[in-house]
XYZ file of C-alpha atoms in Angstrom:
783
model
C -19.644 -9.307 14.246
C -21.079 -7.007 11.599
C -24.329 -6.734 13.575
C -22.409 -5.773 16.704
C -20.352 -3.130 14.896
C -23.468 -1.654 13.341
C -25.635 -1.359 16.440
C -23.259 -1.087 19.406
C -22.485 2.629 19.091
C -26.067 3.777 18.340
C -27.375 1.658 21.206
C -24.759 3.097 23.587
C -25.608 6.669 22.582
C -29.338 6.222 22.908
C -28.953 4.272 26.163
C -26.789 7.035 27.674
C -29.300 9.639 26.525
C -32.235 7.803 28.111
C -30.237 7.407 31.308
C -29.406 11.130 31.426
C -32.847 12.206 30.349
C -35.498 11.269 31.214
C -33.843 8.660 33.488
C -32.255 10.971 36.079
C -35.275 13.327 36.351
C -37.553 10.326 36.856
C -35.249 8.952 39.578
C -35.332 12.326 41.340
C -39.112 12.326 41.112
C -39.146 15.213 38.666
C -41.213 13.710 35.874
C -40.870 15.507 32.523
C -43.833 16.746 30.569
C -45.622 13.885 28.828
C -45.386 15.572 25.417
C -41.679 16.290 25.860
C -41.090 12.777 27.151
C -42.899 11.035 24.294
C -41.324 13.289 21.652
C -37.850 12.739 23.089
C -38.357 8.967 23.069
C -39.535 9.063 19.443
C -36.503 11.170 18.493
C -34.212 8.683 20.265
C -35.731 5.684 18.459
C -35.506 7.425 15.059
C -31.891 8.342 15.763
C -31.107 4.747 16.729
C -32.599 3.376 13.518
C -30.933 6.043 11.371
C -27.471 5.342 12.791
C -28.015 1.648 12.140
C -28.421 2.652 8.504
C -25.269 4.782 8.397
C -22.989 2.202 6.733
C -25.234 1.527 3.753
C -26.771 4.980 3.200
C -24.673 7.509 5.147
C -26.166 10.637 3.545
C -29.727 9.500 4.173
C -28.805 8.499 7.716
C -27.464 12.009 8.354
C -30.635 13.576 7.002
C -32.841 11.411 9.244
C -30.642 12.142 12.291
C -30.947 15.885 11.716
C -34.717 15.538 11.296
C -34.938 13.565 14.557
C -32.858 16.225 16.322
C -35.202 18.904 15.035
C -38.216 16.983 16.330
C -36.636 16.549 19.753
C -35.720 20.224 20.084
C -39.271 21.322 19.344
C -40.466 20.209 22.761
C -37.360 19.309 24.771
C -34.397 21.402 25.855
C -31.146 20.921 23.880
C -29.404 20.464 27.211
C -31.667 17.508 27.955
C -30.777 15.943 24.575
C -27.054 16.648 24.938
C -25.904 13.038 24.488
C -28.248 12.477 21.569
C -26.686 15.458 19.799
C -23.487 13.414 19.434
C -25.375 11.381 16.836
C -24.883 14.276 14.409
C -21.104 13.904 14.674
C -21.329 10.129 14.216
C -23.451 10.596 11.085
C -21.054 13.197 9.654
C -18.124 10.873 10.369
C -19.873 8.023 8.551
C -20.472 10.222 5.509
C -16.787 11.198 5.472
C -15.725 7.533 5.661
C -18.050 6.072 3.049
C -18.954 8.884 0.649
C -16.861 10.734 -1.953
C -15.465 14.198 -1.308
C -18.326 16.055 -2.983
C -20.888 14.288 -0.784
C -18.866 15.217 2.304
C -18.943 18.896 1.335
C -22.695 18.685 0.796
C -23.126 17.028 4.188
C -21.051 19.691 5.935
C -22.988 22.487 4.253
C -26.332 20.894 5.128
C -25.291 20.358 8.746
C -24.079 23.948 9.074
C -27.350 25.258 7.605
C -29.340 23.034 9.946
C -27.506 24.091 13.107
C -27.825 27.742 12.117
C -31.569 27.340 11.631
C -32.490 25.357 14.762
C -30.438 27.602 17.072
C -31.849 30.880 15.744
C -34.740 31.126 18.256
C -32.627 29.973 21.235
C -30.384 32.984 21.806
C -31.148 36.595 22.543
C -27.733 37.960 21.558
C -25.988 37.654 18.219
C -22.648 36.866 19.874
C -23.990 33.833 21.763
C -25.816 32.584 18.674
C -22.772 33.007 16.474
C -20.548 31.270 19.016
C -22.861 28.276 19.230
C -23.061 27.938 15.455
C -19.318 28.303 14.924
C -18.455 25.739 17.596
C -20.968 23.275 16.110
C -19.609 23.768 12.575
C -16.047 23.275 13.799
C -17.141 20.068 15.524
C -18.625 18.846 12.246
C -15.381 19.728 10.495
C -13.402 17.756 13.082
C -15.660 14.724 12.675
C -15.356 14.945 8.880
C -11.571 15.177 9.108
C -11.363 12.112 11.331
C -13.672 10.302 8.937
C -11.541 11.188 5.918
C -8.461 9.948 7.776
C -10.253 6.684 8.413
C -11.237 6.489 4.728
C -7.594 7.078 3.768
C -6.524 4.216 6.049
C -9.183 1.827 4.727
C -8.332 2.756 1.130
C -4.679 2.072 1.819
C -5.477 -1.322 3.284
C -7.623 -2.189 0.280
C -4.775 -1.139 -2.019
C -2.342 -3.351 -0.115
C -4.825 -6.224 -0.340
C -4.856 -5.697 -4.094
C -1.066 -5.700 -4.140
C -1.075 -8.915 -2.119
C -3.407 -10.520 -4.647
C -1.098 -9.351 -7.456
C 1.983 -10.732 -5.699
C 0.254 -14.038 -5.047
C -0.751 -14.217 -8.703
C 2.846 -13.427 -9.637
C 4.032 -16.180 -7.318
C 1.693 -18.656 -8.995
C 2.909 -17.582 -12.443
C 6.558 -17.109 -11.473
C 7.739 -20.401 -12.966
C 5.908 -19.779 -16.234
C 7.164 -16.199 -16.461
C 10.729 -17.343 -15.850
C 10.298 -20.061 -18.459
C 9.248 -17.494 -21.064
C 12.163 -15.250 -20.162
C 14.672 -18.078 -20.416
C 13.215 -19.205 -23.741
C 13.595 -15.682 -25.101
C 17.141 -15.505 -23.756
C 18.053 -18.818 -25.354
C 16.584 -17.722 -28.653
C 18.239 -14.294 -28.630
C 21.648 -15.489 -27.482
C 22.050 -18.797 -29.264
C 19.289 -19.888 -31.632
C 19.798 -17.211 -34.280
C 23.604 -17.725 -34.050
C 23.145 -21.395 -34.857
C 20.740 -20.519 -37.669
C 23.319 -18.143 -39.136
C 25.918 -20.953 -39.116
C 23.546 -23.306 -40.942
C 22.649 -20.637 -43.507
C 26.240 -19.543 -44.014
C 27.746 -23.034 -44.313
C 24.869 -24.256 -46.465
C 25.304 -21.316 -48.847
C 29.048 -21.919 -48.979
C 28.475 -25.570 -49.907
C 26.022 -24.651 -52.671
C 28.307 -21.955 -54.079
C 31.546 -23.923 -53.694
C 31.925 -24.482 -57.442
C 31.439 -20.814 -58.426
C 32.879 -19.070 -55.376
C 35.365 -21.330 -53.614
C 36.607 -18.467 -51.442
C 33.335 -18.580 -49.466
C 34.248 -21.973 -47.992
C 37.136 -20.570 -45.972
C 35.043 -17.631 -44.925
C 32.207 -19.907 -43.842
C 34.568 -22.094 -41.824
C 35.969 -19.037 -40.031
C 32.496 -17.658 -39.425
C 31.310 -21.011 -38.048
C 34.305 -21.241 -35.728
C 33.827 -17.713 -34.359
C 30.066 -17.925 -34.017
C 30.155 -21.455 -32.605
C 32.673 -20.358 -29.974
C 30.506 -17.327 -29.093
C 27.478 -19.607 -28.843
C 29.326 -22.059 -26.618
C 30.493 -19.257 -24.310
C 26.968 -17.835 -24.155
C 25.463 -21.231 -23.396
C 27.958 -21.884 -20.647
C 27.218 -18.492 -19.169
C 23.495 -19.242 -19.246
C 24.014 -22.600 -17.556
C 26.099 -20.900 -14.864
C 23.462 -18.197 -14.344
C 20.659 -20.747 -14.159
C 22.575 -22.745 -11.571
C 23.430 -19.639 -9.529
C 20.817 -16.896 -9.437
C 23.219 -14.343 -7.996
C 24.053 -13.108 -11.517
C 20.649 -11.514 -12.031
C 21.004 -9.627 -8.740
C 24.490 -8.269 -9.426
C 24.644 -4.531 -10.125
C 24.606 -3.625 -13.805
C 27.884 -1.744 -13.416
C 29.737 -4.889 -12.406
C 28.075 -6.986 -15.093
C 29.055 -4.460 -17.794
C 32.611 -4.307 -16.460
C 32.889 -8.095 -16.702
C 31.360 -8.073 -20.198
C 33.780 -5.445 -21.484
C 36.700 -7.253 -19.844
C 35.719 -10.405 -21.731
C 35.836 -8.571 -25.069
C 39.187 -7.080 -24.132
C 40.507 -10.609 -23.705
C 39.332 -11.314 -27.278
C 41.467 -8.383 -28.483
C 38.536 -6.035 -29.026
C 39.192 -2.472 -27.765
C 36.091 -1.180 -25.938
C 35.620 2.004 -23.911
C 32.812 1.986 -21.314
C 31.194 5.187 -20.085
C 28.408 5.251 -17.485
C 26.311 8.123 -16.149
C 23.535 8.138 -13.588
C 22.245 5.618 -11.046
C 21.446 1.952 -11.475
C 18.388 1.336 -13.673
C 15.545 -0.941 -12.492
C 16.309 -4.666 -12.599
C 14.052 -5.432 -15.595
C 15.618 -2.604 -17.608
C 19.120 -3.691 -16.539
C 18.559 -7.066 -18.204
C 17.668 -5.414 -21.511
C 20.560 -2.930 -21.258
C 22.992 -5.795 -20.728
C 21.511 -7.675 -23.693
C 21.814 -4.625 -25.976
C 25.468 -4.093 -25.071
C 26.312 -7.786 -25.363
C 24.658 -8.263 -28.773
C 26.063 -5.006 -30.170
C 29.632 -5.834 -29.135
C 29.204 -9.349 -30.503
C 28.259 -7.822 -33.860
C 31.337 -5.584 -33.703
C 33.563 -8.625 -33.216
C 31.811 -10.443 -36.056
C 31.689 -7.635 -38.631
C 34.400 -5.165 -37.600
C 36.894 -7.056 -35.493
C 39.611 -4.764 -34.158
C 37.606 -1.561 -34.639
C 37.452 0.774 -31.660
C 34.087 0.505 -29.904
C 32.493 2.735 -27.308
C 29.654 1.922 -24.919
C 27.681 4.583 -23.072
C 24.880 3.896 -20.585
C 23.159 7.049 -19.294
C 20.343 6.955 -16.735
C 18.385 10.091 -15.922
C 15.031 10.700 -14.231
C 12.954 9.423 -17.119
C 15.063 7.483 -19.639
C 17.845 4.930 -19.914
C 19.908 5.544 -23.043
C 22.285 2.851 -24.320
C 24.682 3.693 -27.151
C 27.171 1.284 -28.733
C 29.226 2.619 -31.642
C 32.325 1.480 -33.503
C 34.732 3.185 -35.901
C 34.472 0.478 -38.570
C 37.189 -1.596 -40.192
C 40.157 0.612 -41.090
C 41.316 0.685 -44.688
C 39.262 -0.680 -47.619
C 35.636 -1.630 -47.284
C 35.109 -4.843 -45.345
C 34.610 -7.925 -47.528
C 31.178 -9.433 -48.047
C 30.122 -11.702 -45.164
C 27.183 -13.957 -44.583
C 24.975 -13.821 -41.501
C 21.392 -14.108 -40.333
C 20.870 -10.578 -38.965
C 18.390 -11.674 -36.292
C 20.267 -10.143 -33.366
C 19.164 -6.540 -33.884
C 15.560 -7.440 -34.676
C 15.379 -9.590 -31.529
C 16.734 -6.712 -29.444
C 14.262 -4.319 -31.047
C 11.384 -6.596 -29.971
C 12.645 -6.749 -26.381
C 13.108 -2.992 -26.195
C 9.674 -2.324 -27.728
C 8.085 -4.655 -25.179
C 9.169 -2.179 -22.472
C 7.922 0.866 -24.371
C 11.334 1.850 -25.751
C 12.903 2.315 -29.147
C 16.046 0.926 -30.779
C 17.846 2.310 -33.805
C 20.746 0.687 -35.617
C 22.540 1.842 -38.725
C 25.714 3.170 -40.314
C 27.607 5.889 -38.507
C 30.379 7.198 -40.732
C 32.700 4.273 -41.442
C 31.264 2.290 -38.542
C 27.966 1.230 -37.025
C 25.847 2.680 -34.241
C 23.167 1.102 -32.030
C 21.098 3.333 -29.762
C 18.314 2.155 -27.435
C 16.067 4.342 -25.306
C 14.020 2.827 -22.488
C 11.573 4.731 -20.266
C 12.420 4.347 -16.586
C 8.714 4.266 -15.768
C 8.088 1.340 -18.115
C 5.773 -1.427 -16.992
C 8.320 -4.018 -15.946
C 6.012 -6.169 -13.932
C 6.122 -4.057 -10.796
C 3.210 -4.028 -8.425
C 0.634 -1.268 -8.509
C 1.196 1.550 -6.083
C -1.307 2.031 -3.290
C -4.297 4.136 -4.311
C -4.062 7.686 -3.060
C -7.099 8.968 -1.202
C -8.064 12.340 0.183
C -6.307 12.778 3.487
C -8.426 14.166 6.322
C -5.496 15.447 8.393
C -5.856 18.934 6.966
C -9.537 18.987 7.977
C -8.645 17.821 11.491
C -5.934 20.463 11.808
C -8.280 23.187 10.548
C -10.951 22.132 13.038
C -8.478 22.034 15.940
C -7.036 25.447 15.127
C -10.516 26.888 14.573
C -11.728 25.598 17.937
C -8.561 26.947 19.561
C -9.469 30.400 18.265
C -13.199 30.346 18.984
C -13.483 28.500 22.288
C -11.198 30.743 24.382
C -12.995 33.881 23.213
C -16.363 32.195 23.773
C -15.161 31.140 27.226
C -14.249 34.731 28.014
C -17.684 35.989 27.025
C -19.474 33.216 28.938
C -17.342 33.884 32.017
C -18.366 37.535 31.969
C -22.028 36.556 31.844
C -21.566 34.168 34.792
C -19.410 36.360 37.026
C -19.471 40.136 37.047
C -15.984 40.273 38.579
C -14.611 39.004 35.241
C -16.033 41.954 33.313
C -12.512 42.925 32.267
C -12.501 40.054 29.781
C -15.132 41.843 27.688
C -12.761 44.682 26.851
C -12.005 44.624 23.068
C -8.277 45.045 23.664
C -8.264 42.130 26.075
C -10.264 40.001 23.637
C -7.723 40.807 20.923
C -4.881 39.809 23.244
C -6.597 36.541 24.081
C -7.222 35.886 20.393
C -3.571 36.483 19.496
C -2.389 34.254 22.333
C -4.800 31.546 21.177
C -3.516 31.822 17.590
C 0.090 31.451 18.771
C -0.888 28.530 21.020
C -2.692 26.589 18.264
C -0.441 27.365 15.276
C 2.166 24.640 16.059
C -0.516 21.987 15.515
C 0.149 22.400 11.806
C 3.238 20.169 12.381
C 1.462 17.616 14.565
C 1.671 14.778 12.001
C 5.023 15.402 10.328
C 6.932 16.834 13.305
C 4.957 15.888 16.440
C 7.749 16.718 18.883
C 8.166 20.132 17.255
C 4.412 20.677 17.546
C 4.480 19.747 21.251
C 7.433 22.053 21.894
C 5.648 24.895 20.105
C 2.401 24.343 22.000
C 4.232 24.136 25.336
C 6.339 27.206 24.587
C 3.350 29.324 23.586
C 1.478 28.275 26.752
C 4.190 30.151 28.671
C 3.366 33.301 26.700
C 0.206 33.696 28.772
C 1.919 34.388 32.145
C 4.601 36.440 30.379
C 1.915 38.610 28.757
C 0.085 38.891 32.083
C 3.285 40.145 33.766
C 4.374 42.547 31.025
C 1.066 43.871 29.689
C -1.466 42.698 32.202
C -4.455 40.425 31.820
C -7.655 40.738 33.841
C -8.778 38.055 36.313
C -10.183 34.954 34.625
C -7.621 34.806 31.816
C -6.324 31.520 33.276
C -9.726 29.935 32.681
C -9.528 30.976 29.055
C -6.125 29.270 28.817
C -7.617 26.166 30.456
C -10.253 26.113 27.733
C -7.484 26.230 25.136
C -5.775 23.287 26.869
C -7.267 20.824 24.395
C -4.498 22.038 22.066
C -1.965 20.526 24.484
C -4.009 17.333 24.570
C -3.958 17.176 20.749
C -0.162 17.653 20.762
C 0.296 14.777 23.237
C -1.890 12.541 21.050
C 0.166 13.474 17.986
C 3.430 12.541 19.707
C 2.011 9.187 20.823
C 0.521 8.374 17.415
C 2.988 9.819 14.899
C 6.445 10.107 16.479
C 9.069 8.014 14.704
C 10.354 6.369 17.871
C 7.813 4.864 20.226
C 10.043 4.612 23.311
C 10.190 8.086 24.883
C 6.797 9.354 23.715
C 5.323 8.870 27.214
C 7.363 11.897 28.301
C 4.964 14.072 26.296
C 2.223 13.639 28.928
C 4.139 14.922 32.025
C 5.853 17.639 29.964
C 2.561 18.977 28.615
C 0.847 18.738 32.012
C 3.698 20.546 33.785
C 4.042 23.357 31.250
C 0.277 23.948 31.087
C 0.139 24.005 34.906
C 2.938 26.596 34.953
C 1.017 28.678 32.427
C -2.248 28.478 34.366
C -0.777 29.224 37.789
C 1.570 31.875 36.404
C -1.277 33.676 34.620
C -3.424 33.565 37.764
C -0.561 34.824 39.965
C 0.581 37.596 37.636
C -1.497 40.226 39.533
C 0.177 39.295 42.830
C -2.544 37.135 44.314
C -4.071 33.692 43.977
C -7.693 33.251 45.099
C -7.447 36.595 46.941
C -4.331 35.579 48.881
C -0.886 37.164 48.369
C 1.501 35.181 46.226
C 4.166 33.195 48.051
C 6.752 30.970 46.409
C 5.860 27.816 48.394
C 2.156 28.321 47.706
C 2.821 28.937 44.022
C 5.003 25.839 43.738
C 2.415 23.742 45.579
C -0.394 25.014 43.356
C 1.673 24.295 40.230
C 2.407 20.731 41.347
C -1.227 20.217 42.339
C -2.595 21.463 39.011
C 0.016 19.454 37.094
C -1.104 16.340 38.975
C -4.714 17.003 38.014
C -3.763 17.485 34.378
C -1.462 14.451 34.270
C -4.288 11.888 34.328
C -6.070 13.120 31.166
C -2.723 13.633 29.463
C -1.679 10.046 30.202
C -5.046 8.747 28.992
C -4.600 10.717 25.796
C -1.090 9.378 25.335
C -2.333 5.831 25.908
C -5.017 6.220 23.241
C -2.504 7.540 20.731
C -0.038 4.768 21.581
C -2.733 2.125 21.035
C -3.580 3.589 17.635
C 0.111 3.660 16.744
C 0.637 0.073 17.878
C -2.356 -1.221 15.930
C -1.313 0.684 12.816
C 2.220 -0.660 12.937
C 0.992 -4.177 13.653
C -1.272 -4.120 10.610
C 1.454 -2.661 8.393
C 3.956 -5.229 9.658
C 1.575 -8.087 8.841
C 1.055 -6.682 5.369
C 4.812 -6.394 4.802
C 5.325 -9.957 6.031
C 2.600 -11.250 3.735
C 4.029 -9.434 0.721
C 7.517 -10.692 1.574
C 6.260 -14.276 1.889
C 4.505 -14.136 -1.495
C 7.573 -12.569 -3.096
C 9.776 -15.284 -1.564
C 7.546 -17.957 -3.071
C 7.842 -16.284 -6.472
C 11.647 -16.186 -6.189
C 11.778 -19.842 -5.157
C 9.541 -20.896 -8.058
C 11.645 -18.921 -10.547
C 14.872 -20.406 -9.166
C 13.507 -23.942 -9.465
C 12.501 -23.294 -13.080
C 15.961 -21.912 -13.894
C 17.598 -24.995 -12.467
C 15.290 -27.257 -14.481
C 15.927 -25.411 -17.741
C 19.651 -25.257 -17.000
C 19.763 -29.032 -16.564
C 18.002 -29.518 -19.908
C 20.333 -27.066 -21.619
C 23.389 -28.796 -20.206
C 22.305 -32.279 -21.259
C 20.675 -31.536 -24.630
C 22.572 -28.644 -26.224
C 25.880 -27.882 -24.553
C 27.718 -31.072 -25.659
C 26.598 -30.698 -29.272
C 27.677 -27.054 -29.314
C 31.113 -28.182 -28.119
C 31.377 -30.733 -30.955
C 30.378 -27.995 -33.422
C 33.307 -25.846 -32.306
C 35.701 -28.809 -32.603
C 34.765 -29.666 -36.213
C 34.774 -25.970 -37.141
C 38.322 -25.608 -35.850
C 39.252 -28.621 -37.974
C 37.814 -26.914 -41.070
C 35.577 -29.780 -42.243
C 32.740 -27.937 -43.983
C 30.338 -30.895 -44.427
C 30.657 -31.990 -40.811
C 30.184 -28.400 -39.642
C 26.818 -28.324 -41.412
C 25.779 -31.653 -39.850
C 26.765 -30.604 -36.309
C 25.219 -27.129 -36.709
C 21.917 -28.641 -37.796
C 22.013 -31.159 -34.956
C 22.779 -28.456 -32.386
C 20.044 -26.228 -33.818
C 17.580 -29.134 -33.685
C 18.473 -29.776 -30.025
C 18.025 -26.089 -29.222
C 14.661 -25.962 -30.980
C 13.603 -29.111 -29.182
C 14.418 -27.513 -25.850
C 12.520 -24.346 -26.826
C 9.551 -26.429 -27.948
C 9.571 -28.244 -24.613
C 9.542 -24.907 -22.784
C 6.603 -23.637 -24.836
C 4.753 -26.922 -24.388
C 4.881 -26.433 -20.609
C 2.633 -23.371 -20.781
C -0.468 -23.746 -18.670
C -3.601 -23.278 -20.753
C -5.599 -22.207 -17.703
C -3.350 -19.334 -16.649
C -6.070 -16.775 -17.367
C -8.947 -18.826 -15.950
C -11.195 -17.598 -13.133
C -9.837 -17.579 -9.610
C -11.102 -20.365 -7.322
C -13.916 -19.420 -4.951
C -15.795 -20.930 -2.035
C -17.619 -23.193 -4.477
C -14.279 -24.916 -5.179
C -13.526 -25.803 -1.540
C -15.201 -29.177 -2.043
C -12.865 -29.972 -4.926
C -9.897 -28.784 -2.882
C -10.759 -31.104 -0.002
C -11.378 -33.965 -2.448
C -7.919 -33.418 -3.964
C -6.326 -33.602 -0.514
C -8.274 -36.766 0.254
C -7.147 -38.331 -3.034
C -3.578 -37.632 -1.942
C -4.060 -39.739 1.176
C -4.916 -37.030 3.710
C -7.976 -37.259 5.949
C -9.874 -34.017 5.245
C -13.536 -33.591 6.230
C -15.694 -30.755 4.844
C -18.656 -29.509 6.883
C -20.512 -26.889 4.818
C -24.100 -25.898 4.006
C -25.769 -27.718 1.138
C -26.059 -24.435 -0.754
C -24.067 -21.213 -0.493
C -25.584 -17.895 -1.606
C -23.753 -15.547 -3.939
C -20.931 -13.798 -2.101
C -18.864 -10.682 -2.907
C -15.894 -11.613 -5.084
C -13.239 -10.564 -2.567
C -14.847 -12.606 0.219
C -15.476 -15.551 -2.108
C -11.864 -15.735 -3.290
C -10.348 -14.943 0.113
C -12.357 -17.696 1.831
C -10.974 -20.264 -0.610
C -7.420 -18.929 -0.170
C -7.756 -19.134 3.617
C -8.794 -22.756 3.472
C -6.082 -23.556 0.911
C -3.307 -21.884 2.916
C -4.473 -23.520 6.148
C -4.499 -26.993 4.574
C -1.079 -26.379 3.010
C 0.344 -25.427 6.428
C -0.343 -28.882 7.919
C -0.120 -32.519 6.907
C -2.305 -34.430 9.391
C -6.076 -34.963 9.578
C -8.048 -31.762 9.029
C -11.626 -30.551 9.285
C -13.013 -27.589 7.314
C -16.186 -25.933 8.612
C -18.048 -23.201 6.708
C -20.971 -21.314 8.264
C -23.062 -18.289 7.266
C -24.543 -16.542 10.307
C -25.117 -13.031 11.582
C -24.134 -11.351 8.347
C -20.713 -12.948 8.231
C -18.922 -15.984 6.836
C -17.246 -18.148 9.476
C -14.361 -20.367 8.405
C -12.773 -22.940 10.699
C -9.899 -25.257 9.747
C -8.285 -27.734 12.132
C -5.096 -29.687 11.598
C -2.610 -26.799 11.560
C 0.719 -27.254 13.352
C 0.775 -25.536 16.742
C 3.823 -23.496 15.645
C 2.648 -22.281 12.254
C 5.001 -20.530 9.841
C 4.998 -16.799 10.780
C 4.999 -15.799 7.114
C 1.939 -17.977 6.459
C 0.190 -16.502 9.492
C 1.073 -12.972 8.344
C -0.419 -13.638 4.931
C -3.638 -14.993 6.453
C -3.989 -12.030 8.797
C -3.332 -9.500 6.034
C -6.019 -11.076 3.855
C -8.572 -11.132 6.693
C -7.719 -7.581 7.827
C -8.223 -6.269 4.296
C -11.853 -7.464 4.488
C -12.432 -6.030 7.947
C -12.656 -9.501 9.481
C -11.104 -11.270 12.451
C -8.657 -14.163 12.609
C -7.705 -16.383 15.533
C -5.177 -19.254 15.685
C -5.436 -21.491 18.737
C -4.122 -25.002 19.337
C -3.738 -25.863 15.688
C -7.098 -24.416 14.631
C -7.796 -21.443 12.377
C -10.968 -19.438 12.935
C -11.844 -16.549 10.658
C -14.887 -14.297 10.452
C -15.442 -12.348 7.253
C -18.202 -9.688 7.171
C -20.648 -9.932 4.279
C -21.862 -6.646 2.796
C -25.170 -6.896 0.934
C -24.848 -8.209 -2.632
C -27.421 -8.749 -5.388
C -29.269 -12.008 -5.084
C -27.974 -14.739 -7.395
C -28.738 -18.447 -7.713
C -27.252 -20.519 -4.921
C -24.617 -23.132 -5.635
C -23.260 -26.105 -3.817
C -19.745 -25.945 -2.270
C -18.471 -28.436 -4.844
C -20.326 -26.908 -7.810
C -18.720 -24.345 -10.132
C -20.554 -21.101 -10.861
C -20.994 -20.229 -14.508
C -19.060 -17.155 -15.552
C -21.082 -14.204 -16.801
C -20.074 -13.138 -20.306
C -18.158 -9.860 -20.241
C -20.622 -8.091 -22.513
C -23.614 -9.046 -20.386
C -22.349 -7.315 -17.245
């Protein structure tokens, strides 16, 4: 496949050139000069080889193509080598696709200098020479713009492939990530509360002889804190069993939280400003408000509290303040004080800050979180230089130059069109051309507006001919500018938001341009020397519109195909990202349910017994139950930490691991046969990893006997996997296609068989490995 892509276009160009010249002259019996013939053939062969080199060394390929063109023009006419001259545009396009912006500017400058040099001896007049050079430079600019647009597309696809890899990695780590989050939540909400009960009750027991009043205080503290812990644990169990809580808007969650404190007799005023913060920030905001209000209840019960959550473009600010206990200073209380420090760690992890301290008679907690914090979101697609501006500049430039050049050429060919040489007429034609081409500036963002502008300005030509007067031949100048209408039709087909009615652009553009051409020709009262009659004019308009309709429809069809392919690729990418995200959500939900079951069985019952003995006021039993509950909580946390996978940061599996993958499936009772070369050369990392993922996903999609075939041939890796169900999961298929498309490969699914072809760019030679043998990792410092 790579071989075909590399050599098909150069071979077609050179073949067409040899058919045109010297093929046609030889068929007519008009044999070219031997020197010209041999030199032209050498130039064609050099051009063919240079274009075959364009993907690896585009700048060098362009230089060789220009040198071959120079050699051919030394002895052969440029008209004879007309097809071969298209190789320059192909080489410029390749530079724009594969080279950075600075190299593209160098290539354009070199090409412009070359075309100015080789055409200098060809023309006798400065106007003809200048016109040739300007048209050639504008053609180079158009090719470069199309190339940059292609580079932008390829860069976007590579960025999406990177996002897909990130989402897949997130899906694989989703359970572990959720486990860490739940462990932190359990610790922040409950573990330090239980520790504070143990510390408080233990201190009260030790100081009972000297300070008996602490016993009552400790019992009350244990009852309040135990009840808070029990409520928090029950809430966590409910959330883990039903994941809708995490997806509820923060506004509703804060309303419910404040309502709960109102039921406890705590006056709280809630004030919100701005939109909803991101989900990861919303979790921290909720935790800050919850912990701060809990501290108000514990240390300043009954004090008026206020909560303010403000979200602006760059920061989420959370402020919780209370007025303090009215009257004398609050009595000395015992507590652990871990709540604020735990919140500070969570806020700092997101790049924010948290301050807590006295505020008059009360206490104030203020947290600031950056909205752009790294909350685990996926990287945005990489921005690349967009070539649309270059394409637009080239189109507008050609629209200005070609009509004027057409006018001058027409004068040279037909003396009756001498009126076109008049400077005033040339200025009129130039202004009409500017007005006709200007709407192309909206061709990508507002394609229908661009088409309407182009069509409307085409009617200015007959209007100007009627009001001011244009000499004979002006309609041919407008016909030359008709490629502007073609570009507008393409833009509608390729960029319009709705695909349905875009076909109307072709007949509309053809009809309006026909009206402009016939109206301009008939403005002097005659058409082809015959007086103007309405039936003749209508017939001529319909006839010309019919002639123009075919190229317009072909143009629309090309744009519609590009649009369809683009949307198909984007849809597959969206489906693949959605499938990976769905797997991550499912893994996180399963982990929540598992942790919730452990919390319910190991901790919740003991926390309930702690509240019962605290309400009964039995200090010794409170200490026993608090320690037992704390031990159960720590045991659960230890179990969560013990489940961490030590290989989470290990290397990604590659083609060398396919043998182990098939062996694992065979050990599970599935008949899987691997047919692969004894040794596999070093492959690019993206191809190496993607090939393994293709085989893995294909085997996961089926359950029956399977056969995996790996082949290296023709500069590509061929992967075949049988045993897929005939109706494969669309999300799985979308993921496979997105991965293959990102590498420029091809994927086919037929009758339960996957066939993929992945192109292999050249890579440095490395020792070969067997499909079941692991490559040794290169130390980071040795790279």
